[in-house]
């Protein structure tokens, strides 16, 4: 299954909602990125910010599993969505 850009943005917003509801992880995200709560809210319409949330989520398999289980996605969908958002392109070093 391939995720479209529009679907990727929807998944990014879902990830932001999931993260906003996680009292333990939201402060970790904000602290590691330097983003404020206002930046987080403003990021709802910013595909690059949504991508950064997905990138953060993808750092830990437990977070991916929890997010996917909560919103009803297959476990490989977040990485596909990340690839469709700005900055998610695969880098080829050769």
Steps between C-alpha positions, in 0.01 A plus 500: 500500500628844409394808694404813303618846602149588617474182707848565642388842624192344659719241673733781610209682662388174663851454638495853636167435670629176645817669624304794647298252704810327633603680818830314517618534139386851409752666736773273360415609146486868595827476693685314228383730220495830685143555381255677727138401551406792270738363234338161540151643448616704201658185353160340445488654152873470424592181314868536598407520868269201462797317351714587801233354729495180296879489502497529880235229525709269282790513746341234720312191386283510814378847406422387145307197624307705754414773248397252230293292741324812629411639156457172312794512260735226383842530662675590175274795416678767712830444320323518164328822604830646620655431160226702329543814713771767459839377616399136484662422168743214501859623475732323261864557591647341188 
